[in-house]
Amino acid sequence: MMESVLAFWLQHAPLLSVLLPSFTAMGLLLLGDLGDLGGMAEQGGGHDSARVRWRRRLSLASVVLGAVMAAGLVWRAAGGELLVYQLGEWSAPFGIVLVLDRLSALMVLLTYLVAAPVLWYATGGWDVRGRHFHAIFHFQLMGLSGAFLTGDLFNLFVFFEVLLIASYVLLLHGLGRERLRMGMHYVVLNLAGSGLFLIGLAMVYAVTGTLNMADLALRVAQLTGESALIARAAALILLVVFGLKAALVPLYFWLPGTYASASAPVAALFAIMTKVGVYSIIRTHWGIFGVEAGEASLAAQAWLLPLALTTSVLGAFGALAAHSMGRMVAYLTVSSVGTILAGVGLFTPETLSAALYYTLHSTIVIAGLFLLVELMAAQRGEAGDRLRPAAALREPVLLGMMMLFGAASAAGLPPLPGFLGKLMILQSASGLAAQAWVWGVVLTVGFFSMVGLARAGVIVFWHVQPDEGASVAESGASVKLLSAAWAFMAITVALALLASPVKRYTDAAAAQLADTAAYAEAVLGSQGGAGARTTRPYDGTRSTSPLQPAAAPAPAKVLP
Amino acid sequence: MEFLLATGIGFVTACGIYLMLRGRTFPVVLGLSLFGYAVNVFIFVMGRLWSNAQPILVGEGPVADPLPQALVLTAIVIGFATTGFVIELALRNRHESDSDHVDGREPARATGRSPAAEATHHGERQP
């Protein structure tokens, strides 16, 4: 029995990671959700009714199972095996494939490391402040897992839409005027981004005739002349799209307001959303338009590093100038994305490995900070998370130490993983042409982040006005809510203690990403796709020969 | 035919972008739809323009590329869903803020608060 379950899992592992949240979400939808709006306590809703408790148990169980499966994926990928899953047994490049390599497994695990504590936190009350929180949360996880696992550029777009639509609803969860206002901007911007994404995809398809990432990497390398120019343009359009998701300068202006207005667990979950943009940039600009991509190679090299460094600096300045703690943490997100993309934009495996380690750290720390900000805001009475003198916190020592821990790690103080990550980026950048810029920016940004966080800490913990005492919360934060924030701190500590094995893993992930030949062989078979005859790309003469019947079935893009 | 389609797509895209940059939600939604149509036709055209060719491979003869049609179908479906969502969001926004401006407030109306103070006015926080 166990063996057959294990065999089933071994065979279908990538797909199950997408299906599990999808089925959970559908099940939760079928269970129905009245929310807590309008006094539903008598009708079976309410905070502690049996139905709510069962929904929470189901949801948490699914996330825990998903986390175990994600750990299994990492365990399998760590050996260097490329697991290719052909959906519907259509062979690549005609069919859609899910590809599990070290990078995608790592990102799926990171998603669940963020999602599990966040969901635990949300069951403390946020999940009943609107309808269908748990279902939408799992749809979000489905989109995230799918985006990380897919090996097809168009399928990436589809999963982007899945996770974006879920994020629109999550952002509006709990409603409120400010949330609707920022939601409007967020949705319109992302829809425009999706349109651009499709334009980029269409241009790539026009010159190569494929959207399979492994096949693309081979075909882009063969492009010459005008086709290569179009491919370069498409690569830069995709950079704009993914830069919008990742909050790269000048496309980050939507982020601080959006994240600050979202409810705390949603903002914490969104910490992974910018990393989807980063991941997509790595996939396209390393995997497809990488070093070996012929005339179209490294199309983004001239842009990515300067933009990333600018992002980092502007994010740090934003954190300095922020007038609320939520906005400050949101700007720290922007700043950390800049640091990560600086590592990506240097285009060496060492810098990429360092950037991946820093990605793990910054996602975890920022998610934890978003939760912590709300815990502090809840105890400050009228002032909330605004940075102005207000009533004393109920638990200044406990929350203060947690804030100190998170801030020190976010700013990059030893011995926390933020310091290790930045050190790795500095070390890997040494000897490169851009060394002075990277060192200068990373160190300056660390300093400014520290000043900004210290300023916030001084205002929140020391500028206390005893007069406002009447409005202070009567009791401290509940252990349940605190434990979610502690979970993030524990992961951070683990990341510091396990720095050496994690770094070995990211080194291997970067090396695996550079080896496009092995990737192509795994996805397309030993002939590297040469055996698959297609009519594409057209050479303009319009003389096409009919295909072999074996290769004839037309691939239909199916929605997952 | 290529020239006609190219200029057509360009014109619709330009109209869509112009409308998207307007300040009211209705033109913005219209602009998004127009932009979506232009993008869909663009994908379709990226399979090259063919006349009198079969979309699926049967027997001998030239074939048109079926894949862009599949891609554009998916894109249309997703576009419809998201447009529906953004319309609903715009209506709710109009209802909550008494303004159909994309910023949720009339630019000229004196609110008595500075824009900075307005920006810090968040949705309700968890008690």
XYZ file of C-alpha atoms in Angstrom:
687
model
C 0.000 0.000 0.000
C 2.653 2.467 1.110
C 4.859 1.439 -1.767
C 2.182 2.046 -4.345
C 1.427 5.469 -2.826
C 5.127 6.277 -2.917
C 5.456 5.075 -6.486
C 2.441 7.159 -7.480
C 3.948 10.178 -5.815
C 7.347 9.624 -7.396
C 5.755 9.526 -10.805
C 3.350 12.439 -10.470
C 5.129 14.644 -7.956
C 5.216 17.909 -9.954
C 1.589 17.664 -10.982
C 0.411 16.796 -7.471
C 1.977 19.974 -6.145
C -0.322 21.917 -8.458
C -3.359 19.706 -8.009
C -3.348 19.561 -4.213
C -4.067 23.284 -3.619
C -6.434 23.287 -6.578
C -8.573 20.437 -5.222
C -8.403 21.858 -1.706
C -9.643 25.198 -2.996
C -12.499 23.582 -4.903
C -13.457 21.526 -1.879
C -13.467 24.620 0.283
C -15.607 26.431 -2.266
C -18.103 23.571 -2.194
C -18.234 23.764 1.595
C -19.430 27.336 1.213
C -18.386 30.365 3.209
C -20.655 32.985 4.668
C -17.841 34.869 6.351
C -18.392 36.799 9.521
C -20.047 39.808 7.910
C -23.403 40.917 9.163
C -23.710 38.739 12.252
C -23.880 35.316 10.727
C -23.348 33.581 14.049
C -26.864 32.193 14.184
C -26.819 31.015 10.604
C -23.789 28.828 10.999
C -21.069 31.368 10.288
C -19.190 33.199 12.970
C -15.736 33.011 14.366
C -15.807 29.733 16.223
C -18.615 27.771 14.690
C -18.013 24.157 13.758
C -18.078 24.944 10.036
C -15.372 27.556 10.364
C -13.267 25.209 12.446
C -13.571 22.433 9.868
C -12.660 24.742 7.019
C -9.606 25.858 8.953
C -8.530 22.302 9.705
C -8.902 21.254 6.080
C -7.026 24.296 4.877
C -4.167 23.927 7.350
C -3.889 20.194 6.704
C -3.613 20.845 2.992
C -0.866 23.433 3.491
C 1.082 21.121 5.782
C 0.751 18.277 3.277
C 1.829 20.645 0.519
C 4.861 21.702 2.557
C 5.847 18.070 3.078
C 5.468 17.439 -0.637
C 7.522 20.540 -1.442
C 10.256 19.294 0.890
C 10.078 16.003 -0.984
C 10.504 17.855 -4.271
C 13.620 19.595 -2.958
C 14.944 16.294 -1.663
C 14.486 14.737 -5.100
C 15.847 17.716 -7.022
C 18.888 17.988 -4.754
C 20.381 14.926 -6.424
C 20.509 16.794 -9.719
C 17.716 14.852 -11.349
C 15.558 16.780 -13.803
C 12.052 15.493 -13.451
C 9.960 16.149 -16.542
C 6.217 15.604 -16.362
C 4.370 15.537 -19.663
C 0.781 16.631 -19.218
C -1.527 14.248 -21.028
C 1.520 12.321 -22.306
C 2.010 14.811 -25.124
C 5.722 14.903 -25.704
C 7.555 18.222 -25.686
C 7.800 20.567 -27.516
C 4.209 19.952 -28.656
C 2.683 19.276 -25.290
C 3.016 21.203 -22.072
C 5.574 19.967 -19.600
C 6.152 20.587 -15.939
C 9.864 20.562 -15.162
C 11.247 20.066 -11.707
C 14.805 21.245 -11.259
C 16.637 22.526 -8.211
C 15.519 26.117 -8.702
C 11.818 25.399 -9.133
C 11.790 22.924 -6.225
C 13.434 25.532 -4.018
C 10.874 28.181 -4.958
C 7.938 25.826 -4.306
C 9.354 25.012 -0.887
C 9.828 28.723 -0.180
C 6.188 29.315 -1.123
C 5.028 26.794 1.448
C 7.469 28.039 4.086
C 5.754 31.414 3.773
C 2.240 30.085 3.272
C 2.013 27.744 6.259
C 2.701 30.294 9.052
C 0.696 32.940 7.199
C -2.340 30.685 7.009
C -1.916 29.827 10.689
C -1.885 33.554 11.427
C -4.939 34.169 9.256
C -6.960 31.579 11.176
C -6.575 33.917 14.148
C -9.443 35.996 12.791
C -8.626 37.457 9.383
C -10.099 34.525 7.475
C -13.656 35.269 8.596
C -13.517 38.972 7.735
C -14.671 38.269 4.212
C -15.730 35.310 2.194
C -13.773 32.374 0.846
C -10.411 33.397 2.240
C -9.135 29.822 2.464
C -10.295 28.835 -1.006
C -8.681 31.875 -2.631
C -5.548 31.307 -0.579
C -5.205 27.825 -2.055
C -5.867 29.071 -5.566
C -3.016 31.491 -4.967
C -0.784 28.585 -3.913
C -1.825 26.679 -7.010
C -0.839 29.580 -9.240
C 2.475 29.994 -7.449
C 3.399 26.300 -7.593
C 2.367 26.100 -11.228
C 4.347 29.180 -12.205
C 7.447 27.764 -10.551
C 7.088 24.286 -12.033
C 6.005 24.941 -15.595
C 8.421 24.455 -18.458
C 6.360 26.325 -21.009
C 6.276 30.074 -21.489
C 2.594 30.298 -22.334
C 1.694 28.073 -19.439
C 3.683 30.458 -17.283
C 1.329 33.202 -18.467
C -1.703 31.086 -17.565
C -0.384 30.388 -14.071
C 0.480 34.060 -13.724
C -3.152 34.872 -14.381
C -4.309 32.248 -11.883
C -2.122 33.650 -9.142
C -2.925 37.245 -10.097
C -6.690 36.755 -10.031
C -6.341 35.075 -6.638
C -4.139 37.942 -5.481
C -6.708 40.538 -6.619
C -9.336 38.904 -4.438
C -6.959 38.398 -1.510
C -5.881 42.033 -1.704
C -9.515 43.139 -1.423
C -10.163 40.695 1.415
C -11.823 42.533 4.283
C -12.643 45.435 1.943
C -12.217 49.033 3.041
C -11.943 52.161 0.892
C -8.166 52.311 0.739
C -7.942 48.666 -0.277
C -10.410 49.194 -3.115
C -8.497 52.251 -4.293
C -5.145 50.461 -4.331
C -6.820 47.334 -5.710
C -8.020 49.290 -8.729
C -4.477 50.452 -9.484
C -3.055 46.994 -8.874
C -5.553 45.220 -11.110
C -5.311 47.708 -13.978
C -1.513 47.682 -13.883
C -1.361 43.914 -13.864
C -3.870 43.617 -16.706
C -1.753 45.978 -18.779
C 1.254 43.853 -17.774
C -0.547 40.703 -18.908
C -1.194 42.299 -22.294
C 2.500 43.113 -22.632
C 3.350 39.570 -21.565
C 1.246 38.212 -24.421
C 2.910 40.582 -26.888
C 6.322 39.360 -25.752
C 5.197 35.739 -26.024
C 3.780 36.275 -29.492
C 7.027 37.843 -30.690
C 9.066 34.973 -29.284
C 6.708 32.538 -30.945
C 6.854 34.366 -34.259
C 10.618 33.950 -34.600
C 11.068 30.532 -33.029
C 7.802 28.674 -33.490
C 7.798 27.259 -29.990
C 7.059 28.324 -26.444
C 8.630 25.395 -24.663
C 11.470 26.787 -22.589
C 13.940 24.026 -23.407
C 13.138 24.182 -27.107
C 13.310 27.982 -27.018
C 16.798 27.915 -25.549
C 17.966 25.873 -28.537
C 16.107 27.830 -31.180
C 16.908 31.313 -29.940
C 20.572 30.362 -30.208
C 20.135 29.725 -33.938
C 18.510 33.058 -34.717
C 20.375 35.546 -36.836
C 19.816 39.002 -38.257
C 16.322 40.406 -38.056
C 14.906 37.447 -36.152
C 17.527 37.837 -33.463
C 16.605 41.517 -33.167
C 12.943 40.632 -32.688
C 13.943 38.035 -30.106
C 16.000 40.653 -28.261
C 13.033 43.036 -28.307
C 10.781 40.274 -26.995
C 13.290 39.519 -24.245
C 13.230 43.150 -23.161
C 9.413 43.282 -23.261
C 9.369 40.224 -21.013
C 11.856 41.983 -18.758
C 9.389 44.873 -18.452
C 6.550 42.489 -17.605
C 8.495 40.515 -15.015
C 10.045 43.741 -13.741
C 6.510 44.982 -13.093
C 5.729 41.898 -11.032
C 9.072 42.015 -9.263
C 8.799 45.784 -8.584
C 11.860 46.853 -10.544
C 12.523 50.551 -11.114
C 10.614 52.347 -12.617
C 7.737 49.901 -12.211
C 7.580 49.600 -8.431
C 5.330 52.551 -7.555
C 2.285 50.359 -7.173
C 3.872 48.148 -4.551
C 4.219 50.174 -1.331
C 0.624 51.411 -1.278
C -0.786 48.044 -2.304
C 1.150 46.005 0.226
C 0.584 48.529 3.003
C -3.165 48.553 2.431
C -3.534 44.761 2.237
C -4.396 42.845 5.386
C -1.342 41.544 7.256
C -1.461 37.867 6.246
C -2.124 38.806 2.634
C 0.784 41.255 2.584
C 2.977 38.572 4.129
C 1.926 36.082 1.467
C 2.560 38.720 -1.214
C 6.219 38.729 -0.132
C 6.528 35.702 -2.413
C 4.771 37.459 -5.316
C 7.684 39.734 -6.160
C 9.883 36.638 -6.152
C 7.723 35.144 -8.916
C 8.863 38.065 -11.049
C 12.465 37.436 -10.030
C 12.108 33.730 -10.785
C 10.637 34.455 -14.222
C 13.481 36.847 -14.987
C 15.954 34.102 -14.051
C 14.102 31.545 -16.186
C 13.881 33.720 -19.283
C 17.105 35.677 -19.118
C 19.285 32.843 -17.856
C 17.566 29.823 -19.302
C 16.416 31.138 -22.678
C 18.313 34.335 -23.431
C 21.375 33.248 -21.484
C 25.053 33.170 -22.349
C 24.674 30.586 -25.101
C 21.757 32.227 -26.908
C 23.708 33.365 -29.963
C 22.964 36.847 -31.289
C 20.115 37.345 -28.839
C 22.166 36.352 -25.810
C 22.210 38.478 -22.676
C 19.700 40.960 -24.078
C 18.947 42.201 -20.587
C 22.525 42.522 -19.395
C 22.842 46.225 -20.139
C 19.625 47.002 -18.279
C 19.199 44.607 -15.413
C 22.113 45.537 -13.183
C 21.707 49.353 -13.262
C 17.946 49.053 -12.782
C 18.383 46.589 -9.923
C 20.886 48.801 -8.111
C 18.625 51.828 -8.567
C 15.682 49.828 -7.231
C 17.685 48.880 -4.190
C 18.681 52.479 -3.425
C 15.206 53.921 -4.016
C 13.658 51.203 -1.872
C 15.987 52.090 0.989
C 15.159 55.784 0.610
C 11.462 54.910 0.594
C 11.910 52.953 3.826
C 13.613 55.995 5.330
C 10.798 58.314 4.293
C 7.848 56.021 5.006
C 5.174 57.403 7.299
C 3.798 54.064 8.399
C 5.370 50.758 9.360
C 3.471 48.890 6.652
C 4.852 51.139 3.947
C 8.314 50.858 5.445
C 8.285 47.060 5.207
C 6.837 47.326 1.690
C 9.762 49.549 0.693
C 12.142 47.035 2.258
C 10.583 44.502 -0.137
C 11.444 46.774 -3.054
C 14.953 47.227 -1.733
C 15.516 43.494 -1.261
C 14.258 42.758 -4.779
C 16.838 45.224 -6.052
C 19.591 43.409 -4.162
C 18.463 40.024 -5.485
C 18.236 41.246 -9.066
C 21.694 42.792 -8.769
C 22.966 39.273 -8.136
C 20.922 37.981 -11.070
C 22.022 40.838 -13.326
C 25.717 40.153 -12.866
C 25.205 36.977 -14.909
C 27.678 34.671 -13.226
C 26.657 31.421 -11.491
C 28.276 32.561 -8.235
C 26.228 35.767 -8.054
C 23.054 33.892 -8.961
C 23.662 31.411 -6.160
C 24.175 34.247 -3.680
C 21.034 35.961 -4.960
C 19.024 32.766 -4.441
C 20.191 32.484 -0.853
C 19.269 36.127 -0.298
C 15.862 35.494 -1.902
C 15.112 32.814 0.684
C 16.124 35.080 3.513
C 14.407 38.284 2.399
C 11.100 36.587 1.593
C 10.942 34.956 5.022
C 12.024 38.038 6.948
C 9.696 40.400 5.131
C 6.721 38.092 5.565
C 7.516 37.925 9.282
C 7.856 41.704 9.498
C 4.451 42.243 7.895
C 2.856 40.061 10.568
C 4.845 41.737 13.320
C 3.827 45.203 12.141
C 0.184 44.316 12.569
C 0.788 42.847 16.019
C 2.441 46.109 17.033
C -0.196 48.262 15.332
C -2.961 46.479 17.203
C -1.440 47.580 20.520
C -0.892 51.214 19.615
C -4.468 52.364 19.812
C -5.519 55.084 17.381
C -2.103 55.503 15.809
C -2.079 51.995 14.312
C 0.999 51.431 12.229
C 1.587 55.122 11.533
C 5.005 56.323 12.559
C 4.135 58.956 15.096
C 4.409 59.042 18.872
C 1.550 57.111 20.410
C 0.576 55.044 23.384
C 3.007 52.511 24.744
C 2.829 48.952 23.482
C 1.320 46.421 25.824
C 4.295 44.104 25.350
C 7.225 46.375 24.505
C 9.953 43.894 25.414
C 8.582 40.884 23.572
C 7.577 42.731 20.405
C 10.629 44.965 20.660
C 13.007 42.021 20.668
C 11.158 40.453 17.742
C 11.286 43.743 15.842
C 14.989 44.055 16.623
C 15.601 40.560 15.322
C 13.667 41.104 12.097
C 15.125 44.544 11.498
C 18.691 43.368 12.122
C 18.256 40.534 9.656
C 16.556 42.710 7.042
C 19.298 45.323 7.289
C 21.997 42.667 7.148
C 23.654 42.603 10.556
C 25.716 39.576 11.594
C 25.185 36.786 12.458
C 21.762 36.686 10.825
C 21.161 35.283 7.314
C 20.603 38.781 5.907
C 24.239 39.449 6.643
C 25.305 36.109 5.154
C 23.275 36.721 2.009
C 24.685 40.173 1.461
C 28.189 38.896 2.197
C 27.726 36.187 -0.429
C 26.605 38.770 -2.980
C 29.575 41.025 -2.157
C 31.982 38.100 -2.317
C 30.642 36.792 -5.595
C 30.757 40.272 -7.138
C 34.389 40.840 -6.255
C 36.640 40.877 -9.277
C 33.823 41.705 -11.686
C 33.702 44.964 -13.627
C 30.735 46.217 -11.656
C 32.263 45.368 -8.288
C 32.537 48.963 -7.071
C 28.894 49.690 -7.901
C 27.542 46.540 -6.322
C 29.629 46.891 -3.174
C 28.797 50.573 -2.814
C 25.067 50.085 -3.313
C 24.663 46.971 -1.163
C 26.584 48.467 1.741
C 24.866 51.872 1.482
C 21.440 50.270 1.246
C 22.202 48.150 4.311
C 23.148 51.284 6.198
C 20.072 53.250 5.120
C 17.749 50.321 5.894
C 19.259 50.152 9.349
C 18.744 53.878 9.888
C 15.138 53.638 8.679
C 14.365 50.654 10.886
C 16.076 52.265 13.876
C 13.987 55.382 13.327
C 10.824 53.310 13.313
C 11.902 51.445 16.433
C 12.699 54.676 18.274
C 9.305 56.179 17.437
C 7.323 53.057 18.263
C 9.086 51.949 21.421
C 10.553 55.114 22.947
C 8.345 58.038 21.865
C 5.586 56.982 24.192
C 2.732 59.238 25.160
C 1.210 57.999 28.399
C -1.868 60.223 27.968
C -3.306 58.020 25.264
C -3.370 55.077 27.621
C -7.127 54.776 27.503
C -7.196 53.549 23.921
C -4.516 50.897 24.312
C -5.513 47.285 23.810
C -6.332 45.614 27.076
C -4.386 42.429 26.521
C -1.252 41.487 24.670
C -1.061 39.674 21.369
C -2.391 36.142 21.465
C 0.099 33.293 21.439
C -1.470 31.978 18.258
C -0.701 35.158 16.321
C 2.732 35.450 17.905
C 3.586 31.861 17.035
C 3.215 32.632 13.328
C 5.772 35.418 13.641
C 7.995 33.135 15.721
C 7.822 30.523 12.982
C 9.353 33.018 10.557
C 12.060 33.835 13.090
C 12.775 30.135 13.559
C 13.098 29.666 9.783
C 15.465 32.647 9.687
C 17.632 31.125 12.411
C 17.564 27.783 10.613
C 18.648 29.542 7.428
C 21.650 30.939 9.278
C 22.555 27.619 10.904
C 22.124 25.671 7.664
C 23.833 28.317 5.554
C 26.460 25.918 4.285
C 24.161 23.165 2.934
C 21.715 25.756 1.598
C 24.545 27.526 -0.192
C 25.722 24.225 -1.671
C 22.192 23.671 -2.922
C 21.908 27.127 -4.502
C 25.367 26.703 -6.048
C 24.164 23.483 -7.617
C 20.910 25.153 -8.705
C 22.838 27.938 -10.458
C 25.127 25.418 -12.129
C 22.132 23.390 -13.252
C 20.521 26.475 -14.723
C 23.640 27.264 -16.734
C 23.619 23.776 -18.241
C 20.976 24.347 -20.916
C 22.065 21.277 -22.866
C 21.151 18.928 -20.017
C 17.845 20.746 -19.574
C 17.035 20.409 -23.259
C 17.984 16.751 -23.256
C 15.782 16.034 -20.268
C 12.775 17.819 -21.745
C 13.142 17.045 -25.437
C 14.941 13.718 -25.384
C 18.436 12.863 -26.453
C 18.050 14.368 -29.914
C 17.533 17.755 -28.352
C 14.291 18.338 -30.192
C 15.903 17.823 -33.593
C 13.771 14.765 -34.145
C 10.557 16.703 -33.720
C 9.680 18.122 -37.118
C 7.503 21.183 -37.156
C 6.516 23.703 -39.764
C 7.993 26.437 -37.615
C 9.669 28.774 -37.777
C 8.607 29.924 -41.195
C 11.421 31.190 -43.315
C 9.179 33.448 -45.359
C 8.959 31.245 -48.442
C 5.772 29.642 -47.210
C 6.811 26.322 -48.608
C 6.060 23.789 -45.971
C 6.161 20.086 -46.243
C 3.525 17.991 -44.565
C 4.634 16.466 -41.354
C 5.078 12.889 -40.507
C 1.799 11.510 -39.166
C 3.538 10.645 -35.920
C 4.251 14.288 -35.260
C 0.966 15.465 -36.661
C -1.364 15.940 -33.667
C -1.839 19.623 -33.132
C -1.105 20.584 -29.560
C -3.967 22.322 -27.852
C -3.132 24.599 -24.978
C -5.285 23.454 -22.148
C -6.056 25.412 -19.073
C -4.659 23.663 -16.021
C -3.141 42.518 -46.006
C -0.086 42.629 -43.712
C 0.024 46.412 -43.858
C -3.681 46.714 -43.141
C -3.524 44.422 -40.139
C -0.357 45.966 -38.766
C -1.728 49.507 -38.905
C -5.055 48.292 -37.566
C -3.454 46.653 -34.560
C -1.301 49.707 -34.020
C -4.320 52.015 -34.127
C -6.372 49.930 -31.709
C -3.386 49.620 -29.356
C -2.879 53.389 -29.445
C -6.564 53.982 -28.651
C -6.405 51.414 -25.857
C -3.333 52.977 -24.278
C -4.831 56.467 -24.577
C -8.007 55.344 -22.832
C -6.034 53.475 -20.165
C -4.279 56.700 -19.271
C -7.582 58.518 -18.610
C -8.609 59.394 -15.096
C -12.030 57.745 -14.954
C -12.560 54.052 -14.451
C -14.944 53.576 -17.378
C -12.483 54.732 -20.070
C -9.744 52.768 -18.319
C -11.755 49.555 -18.502
C -12.611 50.264 -22.136
C -8.941 50.906 -22.812
C -7.966 47.623 -21.208
C -10.508 45.804 -23.383
C -9.271 47.493 -26.562
C -5.683 46.716 -25.628
C -6.689 43.122 -24.983
C -8.310 42.855 -28.435
C -5.237 44.310 -30.090
C -3.018 41.854 -28.227
C -5.229 38.928 -29.204
C -5.124 39.834 -32.885
C -1.379 40.347 -32.559
C -0.927 36.798 -31.248
C -3.101 35.495 -34.036
C -1.072 37.289 -36.679
C 2.173 35.961 -35.238
C 1.257 32.628 -36.852
C 1.665 34.547 -40.128
C -1.157 35.367 -42.484
C -2.284 32.514 -44.640
C -5.068 32.189 -47.085
C -6.539 28.955 -48.255
C -4.451 26.791 -45.963
C -5.796 24.199 -43.622
C -5.315 24.787 -39.917
C -4.762 21.150 -39.033
C -2.478 18.789 -40.897
C -4.451 16.588 -43.220
C -2.756 15.085 -46.210
C -0.542 17.148 -48.488
C -0.334 20.865 -49.011
C 0.518 23.945 -47.020
C -0.866 24.339 -43.543
C -1.620 27.301 -41.384
C -0.193 27.271 -37.886
C -2.851 26.062 -35.437
C -0.989 26.988 -32.283
C -1.651 30.765 -32.263
C -5.341 29.998 -32.524
C -5.127 27.847 -29.416
C -3.075 30.497 -27.657
C -5.443 33.299 -28.568
C -8.420 31.273 -27.406
C -6.883 30.906 -23.946
C -5.938 34.568 -23.911
C -9.495 35.595 -24.842
C -10.994 33.504 -22.061
C -8.602 34.919 -19.483
C -9.164 38.414 -20.865
C -12.937 38.090 -20.454
C -12.595 36.895 -16.879
C -10.256 39.671 -15.845
C -12.307 42.326 -17.628
C -15.370 41.119 -15.771
C -13.467 41.373 -12.520
C -12.163 44.869 -13.198
C -15.648 46.120 -14.130
C -17.030 44.745 -10.875
C -14.148 46.303 -8.981
C -14.718 49.670 -10.648
C -18.417 49.570 -9.753
C -17.641 48.731 -6.137
C -15.019 51.447 -6.021
C -17.515 53.957 -7.409
C -20.050 52.849 -4.830
C -17.657 53.057 -1.871
C -15.894 56.294 -2.686
C -18.663 58.233 -4.490
C -16.272 58.901 -7.322
C -15.433 57.096 -10.523
C -11.949 58.535 -10.542
C -9.258 55.848 -10.554
C -7.756 57.387 -7.424
C -11.028 57.012 -5.566
C -11.495 60.767 -5.105
C -12.147 63.789 -7.274
C -8.911 65.619 -8.015
C -10.433 69.087 -7.513
C -12.581 68.377 -4.488
C -11.237 69.862 -1.278
C -11.232 67.067 1.257
C -9.787 69.111 4.081
C -6.925 66.671 4.353
C -3.605 66.802 2.627
C -2.911 64.051 0.081
C -0.246 62.657 2.418
C -2.724 62.359 5.258
C -5.193 60.775 2.859
C -2.622 58.226 1.807
C -2.055 57.067 5.353
C -5.745 56.481 5.822
C -5.759 52.727 5.628
C -8.515 50.262 5.620
C -9.599 49.016 8.976
C -7.058 47.079 10.970
C -7.555 43.935 12.893
C -8.700 44.720 16.432
